[in-house]
Short mmCIF file of N, CA and C in Angstrom, two decimals:
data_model
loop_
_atom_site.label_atom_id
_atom_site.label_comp_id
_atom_site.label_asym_id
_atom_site.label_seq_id
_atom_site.Cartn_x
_atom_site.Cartn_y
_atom_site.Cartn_z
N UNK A 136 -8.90 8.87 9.53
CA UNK A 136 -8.99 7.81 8.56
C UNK A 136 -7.63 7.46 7.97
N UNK A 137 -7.00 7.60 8.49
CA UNK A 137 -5.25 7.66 8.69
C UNK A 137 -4.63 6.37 8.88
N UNK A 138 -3.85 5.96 8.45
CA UNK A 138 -2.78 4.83 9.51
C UNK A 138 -2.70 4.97 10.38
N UNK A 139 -2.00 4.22 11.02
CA UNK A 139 -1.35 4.76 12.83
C UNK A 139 0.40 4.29 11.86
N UNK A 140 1.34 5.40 12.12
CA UNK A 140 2.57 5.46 11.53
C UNK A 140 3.38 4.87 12.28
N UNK A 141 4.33 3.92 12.17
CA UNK A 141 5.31 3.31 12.74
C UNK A 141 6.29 4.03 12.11
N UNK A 142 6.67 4.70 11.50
CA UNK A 142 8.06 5.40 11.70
C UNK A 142 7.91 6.57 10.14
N UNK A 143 8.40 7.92 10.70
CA UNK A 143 8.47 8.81 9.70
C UNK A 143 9.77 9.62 9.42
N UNK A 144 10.50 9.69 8.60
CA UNK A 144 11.79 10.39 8.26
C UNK A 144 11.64 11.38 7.48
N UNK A 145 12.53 12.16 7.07
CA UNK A 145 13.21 12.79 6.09
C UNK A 145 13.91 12.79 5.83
N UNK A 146 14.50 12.01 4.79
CA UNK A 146 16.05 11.99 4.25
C UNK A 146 16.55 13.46 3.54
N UNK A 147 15.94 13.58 2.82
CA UNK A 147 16.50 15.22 2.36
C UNK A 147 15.21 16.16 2.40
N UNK A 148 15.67 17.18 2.34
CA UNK A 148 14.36 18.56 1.91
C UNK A 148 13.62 18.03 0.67
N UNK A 149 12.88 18.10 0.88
CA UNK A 149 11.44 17.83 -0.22
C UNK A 149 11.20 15.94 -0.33
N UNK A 150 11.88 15.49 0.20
CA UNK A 150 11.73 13.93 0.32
C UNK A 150 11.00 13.92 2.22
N UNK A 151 10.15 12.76 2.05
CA UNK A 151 9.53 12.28 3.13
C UNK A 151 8.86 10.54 2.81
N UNK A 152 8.93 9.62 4.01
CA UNK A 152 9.00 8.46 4.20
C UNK A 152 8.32 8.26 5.55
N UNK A 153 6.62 7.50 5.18
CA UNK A 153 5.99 7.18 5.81
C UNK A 153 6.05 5.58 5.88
N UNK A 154 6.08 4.75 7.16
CA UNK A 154 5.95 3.70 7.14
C UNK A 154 4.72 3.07 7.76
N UNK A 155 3.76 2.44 7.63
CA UNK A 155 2.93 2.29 8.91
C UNK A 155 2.44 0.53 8.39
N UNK A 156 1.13 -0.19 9.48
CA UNK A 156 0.71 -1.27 9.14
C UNK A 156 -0.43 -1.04 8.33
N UNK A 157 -1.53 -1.39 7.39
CA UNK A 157 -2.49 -1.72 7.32
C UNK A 157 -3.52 -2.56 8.01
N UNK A 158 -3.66 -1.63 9.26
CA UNK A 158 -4.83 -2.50 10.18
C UNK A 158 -6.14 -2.74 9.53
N UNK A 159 -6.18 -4.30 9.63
CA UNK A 159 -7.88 -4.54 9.07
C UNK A 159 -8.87 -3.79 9.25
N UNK A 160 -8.93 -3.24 10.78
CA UNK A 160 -9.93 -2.52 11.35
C UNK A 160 -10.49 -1.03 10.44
N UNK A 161 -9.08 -0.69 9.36
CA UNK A 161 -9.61 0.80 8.86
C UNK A 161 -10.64 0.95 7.78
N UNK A 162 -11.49 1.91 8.28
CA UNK A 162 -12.53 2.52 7.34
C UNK A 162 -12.58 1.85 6.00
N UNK A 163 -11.59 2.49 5.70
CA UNK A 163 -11.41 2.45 4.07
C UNK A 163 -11.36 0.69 3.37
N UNK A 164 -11.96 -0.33 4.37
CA UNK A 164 -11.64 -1.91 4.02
C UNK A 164 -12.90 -2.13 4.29
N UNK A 165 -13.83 -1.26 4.69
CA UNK A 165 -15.07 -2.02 4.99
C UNK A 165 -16.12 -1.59 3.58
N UNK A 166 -16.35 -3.13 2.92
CA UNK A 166 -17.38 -2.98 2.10
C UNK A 166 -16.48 -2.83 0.32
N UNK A 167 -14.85 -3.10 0.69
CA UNK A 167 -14.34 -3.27 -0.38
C UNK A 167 -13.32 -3.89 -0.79
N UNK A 168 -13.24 -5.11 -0.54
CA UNK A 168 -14.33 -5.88 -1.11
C UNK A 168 -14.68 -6.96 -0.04
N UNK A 169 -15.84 -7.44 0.27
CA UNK A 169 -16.03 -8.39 0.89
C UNK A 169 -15.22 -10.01 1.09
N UNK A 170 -14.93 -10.61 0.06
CA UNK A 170 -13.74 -11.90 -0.42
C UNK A 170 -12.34 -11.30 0.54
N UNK A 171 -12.26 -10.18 -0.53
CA UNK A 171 -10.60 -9.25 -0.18
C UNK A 171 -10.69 -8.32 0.12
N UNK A 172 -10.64 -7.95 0.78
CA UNK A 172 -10.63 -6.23 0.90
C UNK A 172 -9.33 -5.47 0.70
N UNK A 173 -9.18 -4.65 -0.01
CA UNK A 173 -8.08 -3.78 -0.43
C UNK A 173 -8.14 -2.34 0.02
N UNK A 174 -6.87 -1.85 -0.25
CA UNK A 174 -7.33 -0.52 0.14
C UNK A 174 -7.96 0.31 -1.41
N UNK A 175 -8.69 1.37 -1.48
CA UNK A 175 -8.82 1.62 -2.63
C UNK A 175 -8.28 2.71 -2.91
N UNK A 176 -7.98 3.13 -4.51
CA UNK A 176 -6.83 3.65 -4.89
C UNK A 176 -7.67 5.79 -4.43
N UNK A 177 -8.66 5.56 -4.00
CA UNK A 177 -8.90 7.05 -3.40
C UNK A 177 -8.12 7.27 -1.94
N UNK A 178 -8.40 6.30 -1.39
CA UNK A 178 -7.41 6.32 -0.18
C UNK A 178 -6.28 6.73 -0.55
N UNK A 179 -5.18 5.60 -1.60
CA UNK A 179 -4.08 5.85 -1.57
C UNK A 179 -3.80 7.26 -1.99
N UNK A 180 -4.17 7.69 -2.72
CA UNK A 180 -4.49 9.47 -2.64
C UNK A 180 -4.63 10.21 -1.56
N UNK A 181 -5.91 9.91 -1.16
CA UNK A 181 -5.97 11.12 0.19
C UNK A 181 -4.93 11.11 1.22
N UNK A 182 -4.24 9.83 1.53
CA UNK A 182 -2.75 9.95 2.65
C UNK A 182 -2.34 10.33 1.84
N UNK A 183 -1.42 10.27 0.37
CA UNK A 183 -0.58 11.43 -0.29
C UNK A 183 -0.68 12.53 0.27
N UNK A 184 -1.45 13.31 -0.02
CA UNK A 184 -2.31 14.76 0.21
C UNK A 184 -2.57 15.24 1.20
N UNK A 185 -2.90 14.00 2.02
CA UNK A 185 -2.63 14.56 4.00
C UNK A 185 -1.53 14.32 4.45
N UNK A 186 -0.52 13.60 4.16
CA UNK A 186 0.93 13.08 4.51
C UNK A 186 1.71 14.39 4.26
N UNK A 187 1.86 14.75 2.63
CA UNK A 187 2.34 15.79 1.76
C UNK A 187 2.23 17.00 2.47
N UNK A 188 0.61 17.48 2.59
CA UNK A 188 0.28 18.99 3.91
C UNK A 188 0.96 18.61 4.67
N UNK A 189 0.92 17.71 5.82
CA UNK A 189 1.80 18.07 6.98
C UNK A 189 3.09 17.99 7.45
N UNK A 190 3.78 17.35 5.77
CA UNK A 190 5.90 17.35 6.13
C UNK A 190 5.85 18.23 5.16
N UNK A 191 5.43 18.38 3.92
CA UNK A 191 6.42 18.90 2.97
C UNK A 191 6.02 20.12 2.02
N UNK A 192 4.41 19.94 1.99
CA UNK A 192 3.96 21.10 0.81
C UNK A 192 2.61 22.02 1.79
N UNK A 193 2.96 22.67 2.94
CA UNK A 193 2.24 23.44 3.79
C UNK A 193 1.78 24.24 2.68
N UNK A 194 0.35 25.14 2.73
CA UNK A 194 0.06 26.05 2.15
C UNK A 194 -0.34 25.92 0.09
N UNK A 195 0.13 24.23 0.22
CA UNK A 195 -0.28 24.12 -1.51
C UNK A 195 -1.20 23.02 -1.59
N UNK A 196 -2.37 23.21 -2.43
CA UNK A 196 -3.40 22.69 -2.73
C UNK A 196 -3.28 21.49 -4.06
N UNK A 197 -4.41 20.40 -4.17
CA UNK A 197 -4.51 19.77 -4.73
C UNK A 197 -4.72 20.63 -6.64
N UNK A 198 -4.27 20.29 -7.27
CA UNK A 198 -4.36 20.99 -8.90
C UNK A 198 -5.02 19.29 -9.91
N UNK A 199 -3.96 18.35 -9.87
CA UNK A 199 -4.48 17.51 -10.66
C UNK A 199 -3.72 16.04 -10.83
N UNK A 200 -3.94 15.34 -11.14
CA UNK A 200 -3.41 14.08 -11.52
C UNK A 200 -2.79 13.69 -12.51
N UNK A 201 -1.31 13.88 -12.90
CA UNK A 201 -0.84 13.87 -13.84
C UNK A 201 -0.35 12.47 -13.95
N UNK A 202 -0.33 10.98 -13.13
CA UNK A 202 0.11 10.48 -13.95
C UNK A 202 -0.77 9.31 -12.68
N UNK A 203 -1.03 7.93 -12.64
CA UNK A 203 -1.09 7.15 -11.57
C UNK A 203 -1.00 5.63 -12.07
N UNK A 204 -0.46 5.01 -11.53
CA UNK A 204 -0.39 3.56 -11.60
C UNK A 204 -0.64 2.53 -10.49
N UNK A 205 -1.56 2.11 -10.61
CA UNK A 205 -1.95 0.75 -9.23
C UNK A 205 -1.42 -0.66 -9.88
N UNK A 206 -0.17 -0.92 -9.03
CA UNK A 206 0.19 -2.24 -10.02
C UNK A 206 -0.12 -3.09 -9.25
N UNK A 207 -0.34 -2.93 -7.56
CA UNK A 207 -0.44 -4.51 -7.03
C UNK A 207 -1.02 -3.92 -5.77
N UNK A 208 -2.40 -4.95 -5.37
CA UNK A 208 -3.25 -4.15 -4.26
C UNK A 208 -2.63 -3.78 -3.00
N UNK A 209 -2.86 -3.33 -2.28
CA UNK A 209 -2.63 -3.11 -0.82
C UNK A 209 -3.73 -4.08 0.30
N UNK A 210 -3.23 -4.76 0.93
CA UNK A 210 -3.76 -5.70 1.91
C UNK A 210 -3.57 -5.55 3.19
N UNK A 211 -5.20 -5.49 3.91
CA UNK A 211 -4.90 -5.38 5.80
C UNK A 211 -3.46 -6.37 5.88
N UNK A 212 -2.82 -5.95 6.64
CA UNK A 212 -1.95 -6.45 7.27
C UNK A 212 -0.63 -5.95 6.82
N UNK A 213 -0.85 -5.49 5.57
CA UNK A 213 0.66 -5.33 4.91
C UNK A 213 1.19 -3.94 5.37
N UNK A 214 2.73 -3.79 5.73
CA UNK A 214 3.41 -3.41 6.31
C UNK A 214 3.61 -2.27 4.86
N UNK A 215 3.79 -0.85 4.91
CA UNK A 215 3.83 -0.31 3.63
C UNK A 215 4.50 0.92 4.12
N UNK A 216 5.63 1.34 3.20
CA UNK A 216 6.48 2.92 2.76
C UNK A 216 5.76 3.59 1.71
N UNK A 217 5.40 5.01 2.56
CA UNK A 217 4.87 5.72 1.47
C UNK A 217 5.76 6.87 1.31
N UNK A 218 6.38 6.36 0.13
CA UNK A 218 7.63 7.68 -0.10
C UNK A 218 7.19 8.72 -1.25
N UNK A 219 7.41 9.89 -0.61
CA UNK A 219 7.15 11.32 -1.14
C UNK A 219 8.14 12.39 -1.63
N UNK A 220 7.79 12.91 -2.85
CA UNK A 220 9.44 13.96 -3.31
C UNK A 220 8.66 15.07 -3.54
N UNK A 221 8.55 15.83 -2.95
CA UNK A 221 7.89 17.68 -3.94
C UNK A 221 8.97 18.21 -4.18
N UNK A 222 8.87 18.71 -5.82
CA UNK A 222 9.77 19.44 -6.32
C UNK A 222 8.65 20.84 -6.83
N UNK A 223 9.22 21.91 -5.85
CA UNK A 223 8.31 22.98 -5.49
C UNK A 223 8.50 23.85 -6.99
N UNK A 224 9.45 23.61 -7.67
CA UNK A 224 10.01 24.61 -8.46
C UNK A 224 9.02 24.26 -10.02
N UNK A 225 8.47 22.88 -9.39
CA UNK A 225 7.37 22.50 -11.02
C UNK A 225 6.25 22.36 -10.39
N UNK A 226 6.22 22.45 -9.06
CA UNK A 226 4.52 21.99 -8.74
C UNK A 226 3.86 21.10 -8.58
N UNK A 227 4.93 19.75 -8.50
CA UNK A 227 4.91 18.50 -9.02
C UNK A 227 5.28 17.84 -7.44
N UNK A 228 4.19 16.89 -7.15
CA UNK A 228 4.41 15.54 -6.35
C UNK A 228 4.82 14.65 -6.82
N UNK A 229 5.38 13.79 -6.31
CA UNK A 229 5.50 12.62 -6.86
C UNK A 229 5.58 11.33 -5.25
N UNK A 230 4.80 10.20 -5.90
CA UNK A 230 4.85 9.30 -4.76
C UNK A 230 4.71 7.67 -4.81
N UNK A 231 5.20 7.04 -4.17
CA UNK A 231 4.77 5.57 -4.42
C UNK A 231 4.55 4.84 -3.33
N UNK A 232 3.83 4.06 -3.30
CA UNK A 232 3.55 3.02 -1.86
C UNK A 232 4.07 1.53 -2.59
N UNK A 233 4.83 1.76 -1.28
CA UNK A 233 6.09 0.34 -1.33
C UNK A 233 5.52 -0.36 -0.03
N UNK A 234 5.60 -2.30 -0.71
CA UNK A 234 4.86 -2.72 0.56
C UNK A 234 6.11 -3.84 0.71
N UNK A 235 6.33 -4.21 2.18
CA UNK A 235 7.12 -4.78 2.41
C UNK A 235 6.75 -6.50 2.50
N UNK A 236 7.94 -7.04 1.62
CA UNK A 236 8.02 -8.67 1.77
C UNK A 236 9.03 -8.83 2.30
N UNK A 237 9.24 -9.09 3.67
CA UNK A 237 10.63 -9.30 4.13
C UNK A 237 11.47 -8.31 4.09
N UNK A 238 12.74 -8.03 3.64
CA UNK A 238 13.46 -7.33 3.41
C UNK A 238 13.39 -6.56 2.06
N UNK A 239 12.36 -6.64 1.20
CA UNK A 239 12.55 -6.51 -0.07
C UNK A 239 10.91 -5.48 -0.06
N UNK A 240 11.39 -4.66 -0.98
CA UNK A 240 10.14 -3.85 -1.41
C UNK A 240 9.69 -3.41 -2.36
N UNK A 241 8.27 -3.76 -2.94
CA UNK A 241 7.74 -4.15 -3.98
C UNK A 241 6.79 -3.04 -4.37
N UNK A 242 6.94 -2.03 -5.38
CA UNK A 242 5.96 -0.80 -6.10
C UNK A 242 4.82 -1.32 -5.59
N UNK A 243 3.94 -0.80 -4.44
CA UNK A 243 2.21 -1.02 -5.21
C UNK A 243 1.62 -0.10 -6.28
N UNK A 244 2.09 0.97 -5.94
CA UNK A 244 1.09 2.24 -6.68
C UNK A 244 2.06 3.54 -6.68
N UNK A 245 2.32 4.29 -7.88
CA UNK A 245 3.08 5.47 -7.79
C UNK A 245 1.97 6.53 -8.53
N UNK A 246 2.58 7.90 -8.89
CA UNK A 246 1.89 9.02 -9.77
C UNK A 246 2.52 9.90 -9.19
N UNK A 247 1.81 11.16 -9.52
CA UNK A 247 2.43 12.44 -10.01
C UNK A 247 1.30 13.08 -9.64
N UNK A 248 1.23 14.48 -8.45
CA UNK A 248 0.08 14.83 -8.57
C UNK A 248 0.45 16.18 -8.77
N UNK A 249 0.22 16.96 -9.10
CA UNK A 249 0.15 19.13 -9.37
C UNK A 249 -0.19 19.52 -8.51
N UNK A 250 0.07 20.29 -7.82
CA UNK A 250 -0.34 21.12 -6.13
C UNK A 250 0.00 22.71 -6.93
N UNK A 251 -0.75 23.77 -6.28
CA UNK A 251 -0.79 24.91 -6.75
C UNK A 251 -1.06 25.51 -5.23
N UNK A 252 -1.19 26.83 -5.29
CA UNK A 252 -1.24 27.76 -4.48
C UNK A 252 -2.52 28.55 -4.30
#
């Protein structure tokens, strides 16, 4: 229930950078909303959390939601960076999905999540 990723980096240790499309076809668009369909902000969570397990925080679990902001929807088609920082030493995620207009990239949604052991 994933993207399909067009390109993944690591710029430094504890930073990671997912890029992929929003294909209409995914799960998570059917039935929300019919007019528009968006992605919804549980999705944008669960890739955090499955993205996060498999570059950067192996072996640490979900704890809590310390902070989240949805400022502007996510739309099939839109081209989107989901950039990730764990700073292991507080326990602390942090992430935002950046969607691309051209050359320019626009906050959709950031927060802060607690991972524990």
């Amino acid at each position: 229930m994933t993207p399909h990723k067009i390109e993944c980096h690591q710029p430094q240790p504890g930073q990671a950078e997912i890029t992929f499309s929003l294909e209409p076809e995914l799960f998570w668009f059917k039935g929300h909303f019919a007019v528009q369909p968006l992605l919804p902000g549980v999705a944008q969570l669960d890739w955090v959390m499955h993205f996060s397990a498999m570059l950067l925080t192996p072996g640490f679990y979900f704890h809590s939601i310390q902070n989240v902001k949805f400022q502007a929807p996510l739309l099939p088609e839109n081209r989107v960076t989901l950039r990730l920082n764990w700073h292991e030493e507080r326990g602390s995620l942090t992430f935002a999905y950046l969607r691309h207009d051209g050359a320019t990239l626009h906050t959709a949604s950031s927060g802060k999540i607690r991972l524990c052991r």
